[in-house]
Coordinates of N, CA and C and ligand atoms in Angstrom, one line a residue:
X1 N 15.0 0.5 7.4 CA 15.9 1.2 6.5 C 15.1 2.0 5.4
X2 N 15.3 3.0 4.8 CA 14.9 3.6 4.0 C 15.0 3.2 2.7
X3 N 14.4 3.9 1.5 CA 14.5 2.9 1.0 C 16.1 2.8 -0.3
X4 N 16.6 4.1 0.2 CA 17.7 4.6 -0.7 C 19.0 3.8 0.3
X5 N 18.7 3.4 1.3 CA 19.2 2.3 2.0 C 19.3 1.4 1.8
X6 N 18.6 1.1 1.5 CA 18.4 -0.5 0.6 C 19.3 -0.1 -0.7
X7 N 19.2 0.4 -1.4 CA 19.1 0.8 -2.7 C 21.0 0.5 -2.4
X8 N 21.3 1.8 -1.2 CA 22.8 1.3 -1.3 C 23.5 0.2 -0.5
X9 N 22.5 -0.5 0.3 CA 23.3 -1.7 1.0 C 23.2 -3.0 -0.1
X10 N 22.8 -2.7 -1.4 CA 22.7 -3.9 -2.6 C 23.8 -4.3 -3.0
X11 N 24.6 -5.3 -3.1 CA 25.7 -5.7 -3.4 C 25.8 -7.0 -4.3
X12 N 27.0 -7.0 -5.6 CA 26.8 -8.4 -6.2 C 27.4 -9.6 -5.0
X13 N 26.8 -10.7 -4.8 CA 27.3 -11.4 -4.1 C 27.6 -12.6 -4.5
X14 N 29.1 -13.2 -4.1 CA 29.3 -14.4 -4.9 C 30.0 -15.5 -4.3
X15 N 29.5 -15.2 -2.8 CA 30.1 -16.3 -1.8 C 28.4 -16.2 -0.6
X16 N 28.0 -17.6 -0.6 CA 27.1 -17.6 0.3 C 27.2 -18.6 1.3
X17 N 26.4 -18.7 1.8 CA 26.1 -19.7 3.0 C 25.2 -21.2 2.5
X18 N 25.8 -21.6 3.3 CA 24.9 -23.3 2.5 C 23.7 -23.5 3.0
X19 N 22.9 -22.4 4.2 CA 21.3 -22.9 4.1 C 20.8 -22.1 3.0
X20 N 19.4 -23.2 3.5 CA 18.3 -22.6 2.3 C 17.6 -21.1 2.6
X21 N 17.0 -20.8 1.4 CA 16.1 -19.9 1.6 C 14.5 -20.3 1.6
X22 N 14.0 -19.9 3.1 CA 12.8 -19.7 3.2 C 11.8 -19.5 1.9
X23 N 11.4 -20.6 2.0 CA 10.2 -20.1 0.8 C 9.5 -18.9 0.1
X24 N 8.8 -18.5 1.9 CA 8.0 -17.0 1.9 C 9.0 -16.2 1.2
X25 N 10.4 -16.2 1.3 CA 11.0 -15.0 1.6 C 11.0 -15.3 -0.4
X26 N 11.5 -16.3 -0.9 CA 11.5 -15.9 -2.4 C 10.3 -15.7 -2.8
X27 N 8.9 -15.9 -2.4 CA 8.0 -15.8 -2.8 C 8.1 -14.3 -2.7
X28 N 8.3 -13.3 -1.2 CA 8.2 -12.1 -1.7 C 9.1 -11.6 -2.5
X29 N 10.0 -11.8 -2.9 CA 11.0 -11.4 -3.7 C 9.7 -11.6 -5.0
X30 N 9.4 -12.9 -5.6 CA 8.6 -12.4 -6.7 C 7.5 -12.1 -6.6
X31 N 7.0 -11.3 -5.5 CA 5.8 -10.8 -5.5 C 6.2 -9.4 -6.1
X32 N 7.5 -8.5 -5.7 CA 7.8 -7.5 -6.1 C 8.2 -7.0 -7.3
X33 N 8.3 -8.5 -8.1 CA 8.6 -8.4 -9.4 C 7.4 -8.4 -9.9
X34 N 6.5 -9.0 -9.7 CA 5.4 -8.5 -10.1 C 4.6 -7.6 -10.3
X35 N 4.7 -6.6 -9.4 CA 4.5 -5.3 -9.1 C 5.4 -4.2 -10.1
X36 N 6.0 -4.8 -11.0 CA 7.1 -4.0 -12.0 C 6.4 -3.4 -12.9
X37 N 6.7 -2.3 -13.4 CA 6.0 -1.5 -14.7 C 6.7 -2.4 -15.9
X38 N 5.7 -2.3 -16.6 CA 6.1 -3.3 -18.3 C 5.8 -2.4 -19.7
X39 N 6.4 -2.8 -20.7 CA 5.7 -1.9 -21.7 C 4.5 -2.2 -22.3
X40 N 3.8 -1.2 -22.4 CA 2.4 -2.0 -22.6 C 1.6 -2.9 -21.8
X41 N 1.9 -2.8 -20.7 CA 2.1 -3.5 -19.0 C 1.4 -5.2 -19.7
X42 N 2.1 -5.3 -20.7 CA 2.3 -6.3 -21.0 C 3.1 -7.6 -20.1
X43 N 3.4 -7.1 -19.1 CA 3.8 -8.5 -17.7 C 4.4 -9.5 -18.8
X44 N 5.6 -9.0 -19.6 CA 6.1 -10.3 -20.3 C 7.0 -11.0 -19.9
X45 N 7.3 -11.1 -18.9 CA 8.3 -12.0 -18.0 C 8.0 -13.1 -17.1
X46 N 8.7 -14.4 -16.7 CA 8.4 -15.2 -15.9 C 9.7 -15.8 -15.0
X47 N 9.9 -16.0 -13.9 CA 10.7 -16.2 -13.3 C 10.6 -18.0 -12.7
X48 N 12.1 -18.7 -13.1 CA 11.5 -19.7 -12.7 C 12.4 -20.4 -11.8
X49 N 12.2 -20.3 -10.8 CA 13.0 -20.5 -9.3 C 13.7 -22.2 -8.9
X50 N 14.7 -22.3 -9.7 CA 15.9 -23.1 -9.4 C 16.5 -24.4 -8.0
X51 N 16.2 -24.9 -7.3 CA 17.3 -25.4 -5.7 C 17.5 -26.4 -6.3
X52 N 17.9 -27.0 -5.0 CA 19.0 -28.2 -4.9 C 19.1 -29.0 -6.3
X53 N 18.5 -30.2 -6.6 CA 18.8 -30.3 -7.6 C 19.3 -29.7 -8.8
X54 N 18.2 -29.3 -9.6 CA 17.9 -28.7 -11.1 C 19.1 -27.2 -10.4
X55 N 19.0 -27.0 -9.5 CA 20.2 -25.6 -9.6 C 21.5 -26.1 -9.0
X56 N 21.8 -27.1 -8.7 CA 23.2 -27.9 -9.2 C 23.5 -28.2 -10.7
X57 N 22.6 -28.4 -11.2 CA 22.5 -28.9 -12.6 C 22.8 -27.8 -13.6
X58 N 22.1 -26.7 -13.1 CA 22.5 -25.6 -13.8 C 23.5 -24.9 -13.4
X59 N 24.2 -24.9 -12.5 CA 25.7 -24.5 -12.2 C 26.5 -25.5 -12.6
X60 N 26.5 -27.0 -13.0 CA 27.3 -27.1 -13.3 C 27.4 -27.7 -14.9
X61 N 25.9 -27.4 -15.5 CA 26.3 -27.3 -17.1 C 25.9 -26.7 -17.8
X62 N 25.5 -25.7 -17.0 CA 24.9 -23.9 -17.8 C 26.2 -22.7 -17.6
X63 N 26.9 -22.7 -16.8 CA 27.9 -22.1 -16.6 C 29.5 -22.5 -17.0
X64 N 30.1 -21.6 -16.2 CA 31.6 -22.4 -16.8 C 32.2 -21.9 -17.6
X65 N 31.6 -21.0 -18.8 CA 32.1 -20.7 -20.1 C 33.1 -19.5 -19.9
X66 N 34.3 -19.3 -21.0 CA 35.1 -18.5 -20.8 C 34.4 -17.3 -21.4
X67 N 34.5 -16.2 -21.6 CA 35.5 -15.2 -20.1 C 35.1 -15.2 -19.0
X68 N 33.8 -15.5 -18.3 CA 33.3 -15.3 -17.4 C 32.4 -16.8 -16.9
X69 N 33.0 -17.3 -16.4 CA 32.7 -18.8 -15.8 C 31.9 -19.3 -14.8
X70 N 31.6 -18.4 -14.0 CA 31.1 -18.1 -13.0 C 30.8 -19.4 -11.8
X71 N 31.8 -19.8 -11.8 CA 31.9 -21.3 -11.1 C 31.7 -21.1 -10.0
X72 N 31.5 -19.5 -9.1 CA 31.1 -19.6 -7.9 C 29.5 -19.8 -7.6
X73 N 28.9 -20.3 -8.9 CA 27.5 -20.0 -8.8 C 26.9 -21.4 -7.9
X74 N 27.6 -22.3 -8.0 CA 27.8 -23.8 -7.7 C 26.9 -23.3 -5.7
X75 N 27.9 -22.2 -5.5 CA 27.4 -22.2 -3.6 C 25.4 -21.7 -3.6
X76 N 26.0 -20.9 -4.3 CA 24.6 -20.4 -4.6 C 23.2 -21.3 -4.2
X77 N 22.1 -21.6 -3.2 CA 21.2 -22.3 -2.5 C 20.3 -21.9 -3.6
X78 N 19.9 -21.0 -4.0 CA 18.9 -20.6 -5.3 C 19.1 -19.8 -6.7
X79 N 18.9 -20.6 -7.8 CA 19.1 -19.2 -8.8 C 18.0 -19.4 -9.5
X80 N 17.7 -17.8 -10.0 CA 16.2 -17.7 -10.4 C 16.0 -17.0 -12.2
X81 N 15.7 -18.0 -13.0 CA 15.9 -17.8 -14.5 C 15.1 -16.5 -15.2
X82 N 15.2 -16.3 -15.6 CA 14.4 -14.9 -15.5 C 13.9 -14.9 -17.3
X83 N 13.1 -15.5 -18.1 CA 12.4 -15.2 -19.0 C 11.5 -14.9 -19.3
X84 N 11.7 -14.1 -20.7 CA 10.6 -13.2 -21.2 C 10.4 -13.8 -23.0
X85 N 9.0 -13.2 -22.9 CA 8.4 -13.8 -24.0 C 8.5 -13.0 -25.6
X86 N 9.2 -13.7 -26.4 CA 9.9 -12.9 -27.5 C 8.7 -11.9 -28.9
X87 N 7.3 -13.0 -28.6 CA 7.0 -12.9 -29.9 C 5.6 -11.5 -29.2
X88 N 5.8 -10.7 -28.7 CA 4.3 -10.5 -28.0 C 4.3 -8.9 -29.2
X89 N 3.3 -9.1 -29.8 CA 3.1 -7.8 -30.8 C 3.7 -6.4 -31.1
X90 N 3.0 -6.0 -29.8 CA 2.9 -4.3 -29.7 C 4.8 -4.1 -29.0
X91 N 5.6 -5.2 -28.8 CA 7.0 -5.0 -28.7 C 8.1 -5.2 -29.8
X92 N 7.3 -6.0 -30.5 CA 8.1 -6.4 -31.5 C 7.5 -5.1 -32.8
X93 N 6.4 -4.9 -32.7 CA 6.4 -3.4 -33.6 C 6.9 -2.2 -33.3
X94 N 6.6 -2.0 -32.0 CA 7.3 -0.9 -31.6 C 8.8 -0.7 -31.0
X95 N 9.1 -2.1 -31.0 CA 10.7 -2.2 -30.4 C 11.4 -2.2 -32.0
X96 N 10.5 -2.5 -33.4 CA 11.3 -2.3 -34.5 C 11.2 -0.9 -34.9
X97 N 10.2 0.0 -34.5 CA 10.2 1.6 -34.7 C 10.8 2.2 -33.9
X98 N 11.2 1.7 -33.0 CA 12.0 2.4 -32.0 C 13.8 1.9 -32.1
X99 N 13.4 0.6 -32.4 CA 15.2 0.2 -32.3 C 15.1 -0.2 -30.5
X100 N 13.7 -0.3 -30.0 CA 14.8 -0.7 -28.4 C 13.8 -2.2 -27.9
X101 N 14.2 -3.0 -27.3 CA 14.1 -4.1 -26.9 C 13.5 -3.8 -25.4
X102 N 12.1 -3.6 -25.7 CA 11.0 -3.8 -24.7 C 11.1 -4.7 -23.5
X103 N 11.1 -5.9 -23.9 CA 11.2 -7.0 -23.6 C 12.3 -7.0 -22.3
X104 N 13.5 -6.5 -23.0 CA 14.6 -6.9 -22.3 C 14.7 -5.3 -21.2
X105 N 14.0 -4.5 -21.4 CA 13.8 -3.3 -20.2 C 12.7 -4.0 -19.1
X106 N 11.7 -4.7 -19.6 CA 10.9 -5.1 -18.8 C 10.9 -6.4 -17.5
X107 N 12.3 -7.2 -18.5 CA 12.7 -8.0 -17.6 C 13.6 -7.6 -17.0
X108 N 14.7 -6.2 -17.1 CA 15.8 -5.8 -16.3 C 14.6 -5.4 -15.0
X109 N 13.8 -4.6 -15.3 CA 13.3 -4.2 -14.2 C 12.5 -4.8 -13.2
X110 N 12.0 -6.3 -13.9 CA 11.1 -6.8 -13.0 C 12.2 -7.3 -12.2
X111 N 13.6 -7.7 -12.6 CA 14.7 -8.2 -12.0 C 15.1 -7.6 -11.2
X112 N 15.1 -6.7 -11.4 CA 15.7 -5.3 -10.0 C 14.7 -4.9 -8.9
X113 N 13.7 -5.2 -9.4 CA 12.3 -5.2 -8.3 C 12.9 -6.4 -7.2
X114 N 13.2 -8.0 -8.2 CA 13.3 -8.7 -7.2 C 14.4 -8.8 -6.5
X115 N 15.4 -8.2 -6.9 CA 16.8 -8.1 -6.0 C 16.5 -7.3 -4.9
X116 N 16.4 -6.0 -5.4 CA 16.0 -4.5 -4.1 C 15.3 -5.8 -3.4
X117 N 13.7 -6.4 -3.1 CA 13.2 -6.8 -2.4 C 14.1 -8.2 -1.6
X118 N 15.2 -8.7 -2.1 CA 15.6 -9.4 -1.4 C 16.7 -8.6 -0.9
X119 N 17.2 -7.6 -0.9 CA 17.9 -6.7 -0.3 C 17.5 -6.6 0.6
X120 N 16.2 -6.1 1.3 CA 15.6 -5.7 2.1 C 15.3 -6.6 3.1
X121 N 15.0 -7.9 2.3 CA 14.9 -9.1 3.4 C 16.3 -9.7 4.2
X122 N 17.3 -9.0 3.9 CA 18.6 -9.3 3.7 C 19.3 -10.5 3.6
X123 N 18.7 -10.4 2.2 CA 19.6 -11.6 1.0 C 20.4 -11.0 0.1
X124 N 21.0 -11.8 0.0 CA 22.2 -11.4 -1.4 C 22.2 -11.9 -2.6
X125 N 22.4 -11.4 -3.9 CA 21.9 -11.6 -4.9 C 23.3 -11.0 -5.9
X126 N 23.3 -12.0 -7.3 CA 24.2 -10.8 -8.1 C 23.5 -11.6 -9.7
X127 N 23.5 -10.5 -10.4 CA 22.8 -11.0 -11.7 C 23.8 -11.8 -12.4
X128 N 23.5 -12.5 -13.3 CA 24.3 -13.4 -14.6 C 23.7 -13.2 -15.7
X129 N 24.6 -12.4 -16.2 CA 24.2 -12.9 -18.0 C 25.1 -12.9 -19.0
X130 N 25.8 -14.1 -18.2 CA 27.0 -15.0 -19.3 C 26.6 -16.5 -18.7
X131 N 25.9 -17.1 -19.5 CA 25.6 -18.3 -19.2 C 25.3 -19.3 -20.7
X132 N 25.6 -20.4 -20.5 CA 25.1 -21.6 -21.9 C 23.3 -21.4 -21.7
X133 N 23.2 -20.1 -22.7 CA 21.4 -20.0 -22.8 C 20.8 -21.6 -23.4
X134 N 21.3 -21.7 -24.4 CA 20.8 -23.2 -25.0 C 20.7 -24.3 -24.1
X135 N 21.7 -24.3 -23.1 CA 21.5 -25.4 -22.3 C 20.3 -25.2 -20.9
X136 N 20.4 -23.6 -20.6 CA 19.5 -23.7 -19.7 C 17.9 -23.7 -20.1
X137 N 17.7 -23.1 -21.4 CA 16.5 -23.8 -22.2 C 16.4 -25.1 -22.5
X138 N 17.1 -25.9 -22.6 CA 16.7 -27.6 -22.9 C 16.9 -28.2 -21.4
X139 N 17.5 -27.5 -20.3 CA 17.4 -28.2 -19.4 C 16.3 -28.2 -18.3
X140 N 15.7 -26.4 -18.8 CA 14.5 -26.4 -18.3 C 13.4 -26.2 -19.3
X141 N 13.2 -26.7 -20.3 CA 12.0 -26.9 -21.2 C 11.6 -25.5 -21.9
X142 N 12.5 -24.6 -21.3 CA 11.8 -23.0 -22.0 C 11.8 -23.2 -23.6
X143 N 10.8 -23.0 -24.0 CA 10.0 -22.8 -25.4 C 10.8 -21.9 -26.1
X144 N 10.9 -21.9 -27.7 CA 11.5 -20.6 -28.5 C 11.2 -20.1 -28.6
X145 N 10.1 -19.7 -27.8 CA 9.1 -18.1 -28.6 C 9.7 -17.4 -27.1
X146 N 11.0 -18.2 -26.0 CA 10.5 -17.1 -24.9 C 12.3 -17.1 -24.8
X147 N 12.6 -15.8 -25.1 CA 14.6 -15.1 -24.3 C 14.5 -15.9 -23.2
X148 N 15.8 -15.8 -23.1 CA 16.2 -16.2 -21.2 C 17.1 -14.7 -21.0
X149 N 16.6 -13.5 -20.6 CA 16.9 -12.7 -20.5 C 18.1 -12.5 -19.3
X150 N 18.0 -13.6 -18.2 CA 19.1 -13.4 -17.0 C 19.3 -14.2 -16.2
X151 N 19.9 -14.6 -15.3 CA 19.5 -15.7 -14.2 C 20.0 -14.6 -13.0
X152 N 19.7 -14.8 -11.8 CA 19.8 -14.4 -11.1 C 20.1 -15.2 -9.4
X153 N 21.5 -15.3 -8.4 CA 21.8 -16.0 -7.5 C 20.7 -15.5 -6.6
X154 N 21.0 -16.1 -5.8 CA 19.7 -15.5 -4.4 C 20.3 -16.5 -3.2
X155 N 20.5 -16.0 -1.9 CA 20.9 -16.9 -0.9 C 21.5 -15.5 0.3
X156 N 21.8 -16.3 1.3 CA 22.7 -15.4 2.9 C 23.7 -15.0 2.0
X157 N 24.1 -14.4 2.4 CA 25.5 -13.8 2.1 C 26.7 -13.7 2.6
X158 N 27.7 -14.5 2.5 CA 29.2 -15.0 3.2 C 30.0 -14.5 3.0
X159 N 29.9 -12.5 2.4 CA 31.1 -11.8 2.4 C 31.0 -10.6 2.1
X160 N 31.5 -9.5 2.5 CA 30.8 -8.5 2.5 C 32.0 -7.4 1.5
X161 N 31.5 -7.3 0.0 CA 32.4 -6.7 -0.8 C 32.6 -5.3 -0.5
X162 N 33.8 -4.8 -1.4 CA 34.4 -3.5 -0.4 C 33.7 -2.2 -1.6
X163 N 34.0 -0.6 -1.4 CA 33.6 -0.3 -2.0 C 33.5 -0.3 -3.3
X164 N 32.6 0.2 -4.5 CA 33.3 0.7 -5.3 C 32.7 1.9 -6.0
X165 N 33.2 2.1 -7.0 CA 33.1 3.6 -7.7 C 31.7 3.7 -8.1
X166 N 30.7 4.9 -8.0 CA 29.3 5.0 -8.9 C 29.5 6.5 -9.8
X167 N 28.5 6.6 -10.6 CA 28.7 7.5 -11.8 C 28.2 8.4 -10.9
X168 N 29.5 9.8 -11.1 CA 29.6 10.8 -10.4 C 27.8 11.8 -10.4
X169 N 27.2 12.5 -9.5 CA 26.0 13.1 -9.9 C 26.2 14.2 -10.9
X170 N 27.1 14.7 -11.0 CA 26.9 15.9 -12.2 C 26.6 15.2 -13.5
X171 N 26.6 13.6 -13.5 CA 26.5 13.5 -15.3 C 24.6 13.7 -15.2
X172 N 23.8 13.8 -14.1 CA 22.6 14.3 -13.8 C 22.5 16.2 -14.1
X173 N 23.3 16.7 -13.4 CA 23.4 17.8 -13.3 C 23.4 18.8 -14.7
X174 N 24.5 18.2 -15.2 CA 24.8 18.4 -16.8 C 23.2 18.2 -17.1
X175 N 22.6 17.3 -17.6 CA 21.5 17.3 -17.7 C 20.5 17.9 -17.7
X176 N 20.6 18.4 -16.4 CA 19.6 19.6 -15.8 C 19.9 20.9 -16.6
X177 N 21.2 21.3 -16.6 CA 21.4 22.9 -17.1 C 21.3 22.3 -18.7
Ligands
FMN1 C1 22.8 -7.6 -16.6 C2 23.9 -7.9 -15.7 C3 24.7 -9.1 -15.9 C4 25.7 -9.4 -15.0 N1 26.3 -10.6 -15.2 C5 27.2 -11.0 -14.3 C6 27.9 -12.3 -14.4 O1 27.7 -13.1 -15.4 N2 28.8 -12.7 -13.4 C7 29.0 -11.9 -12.3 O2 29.8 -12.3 -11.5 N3 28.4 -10.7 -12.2 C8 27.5 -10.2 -13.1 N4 26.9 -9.0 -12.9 C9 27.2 -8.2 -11.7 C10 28.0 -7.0 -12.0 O3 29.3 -7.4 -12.3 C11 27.9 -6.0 -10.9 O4 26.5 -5.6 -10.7 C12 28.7 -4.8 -11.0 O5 30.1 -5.1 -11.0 C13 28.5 -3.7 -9.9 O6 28.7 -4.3 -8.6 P1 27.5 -4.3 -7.5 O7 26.4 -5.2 -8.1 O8 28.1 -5.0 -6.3 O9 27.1 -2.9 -7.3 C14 25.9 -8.6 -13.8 C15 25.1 -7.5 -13.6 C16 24.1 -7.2 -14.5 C17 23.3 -6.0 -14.2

């Protein structure tokens, strides 16, 4: 598949299958996040890969919260935490002269590195970020100096969502003229 193929066979997914995922295959998934551009290729992110247990645990006392509850996270065979490191210099100076949060561009993208690549291996995936942060820091030891920028499901995929709407190309076009 090409790779704007990939790009559009990507889907949030929120019904899976109850086997596991292959090792290798999450391992390439974060090999591609690793391969992510950073600011100041400062690599301030860490991914820390969830199963059976510890990701029962966290579906069922990191999630749940209203508006968005996300109780289907429970089928989910992997979810993969996605933190970044708060205190790292040249972000926190220049994320205060600029007003933008380094950090949190650097983890969207190492994140979308590892989705696309589990796209490709054809897995299904859909980001989270409405979750009890506090609890999934004490429940996995993450330190205060480091965000929990996102978690992210990973597993087969048990449904295949229908279309929906993307931002039309002229708001590019506009741009151009
Ligand atoms: C940063 C971020 C946070 C998200 N958080 C959630 C979430 O907590 N629960 C959920 O079901 N979907 C979540 N999503 C998935 C979006 O709802 C989804 O990407 C969007 O509706 C577009 O659908 P698509 O991913 O199938 O293209 C999140 C997506 C992103 C990028």
């Amino acid at each position: 598949m090409t790779f704007l193929g990939i790009v559009k066979s990507r889907r949030s997914i929120r019904r899976y299958k109850p086997g596991p995922v292959p090792r290798e295959l999450v391992e390439k998934c974060l090999e591609a996040a690793r391969y992510s551009p950073s600011a100041c290729n400062t690599q301030c992110f860490r991914f820390i890969i969830a199963e059976k247990a510890m990701k029962d645990r966290l579906a069922s006392e990191c999630l749940g919260e209203i508006p968005v509850p996300n109780r289907w996270v429970a089928q989910a065979p992997v979810i993969a935490v996605l933190a970044v490191r708060k205190n790292i210099v040249t972000h926190a100076v220049g994320g205060n002269i600029k007003g933008t949060r380094y950090d949190l561009l650097d983890a969207g993208i190492a994140g979308e590195h590892f989705v696309l690549q589990a796209a490709e291996l054809g897995l299904g995936t859909c980001w989270l970020g409405w979750f009890r942060k506090g609890r999934v820091r004490k429940l996995l030891g993450i330190p205060g100096n480091w965000d929990i920028a996102a978690m992210i499901t990973l597993g087969y995929a048990d449904e295949e969502p229908g279309e929906i709407a993307r931002n039309p190309m002229d708001v590019i076009r506009e741009y151009r003229e």
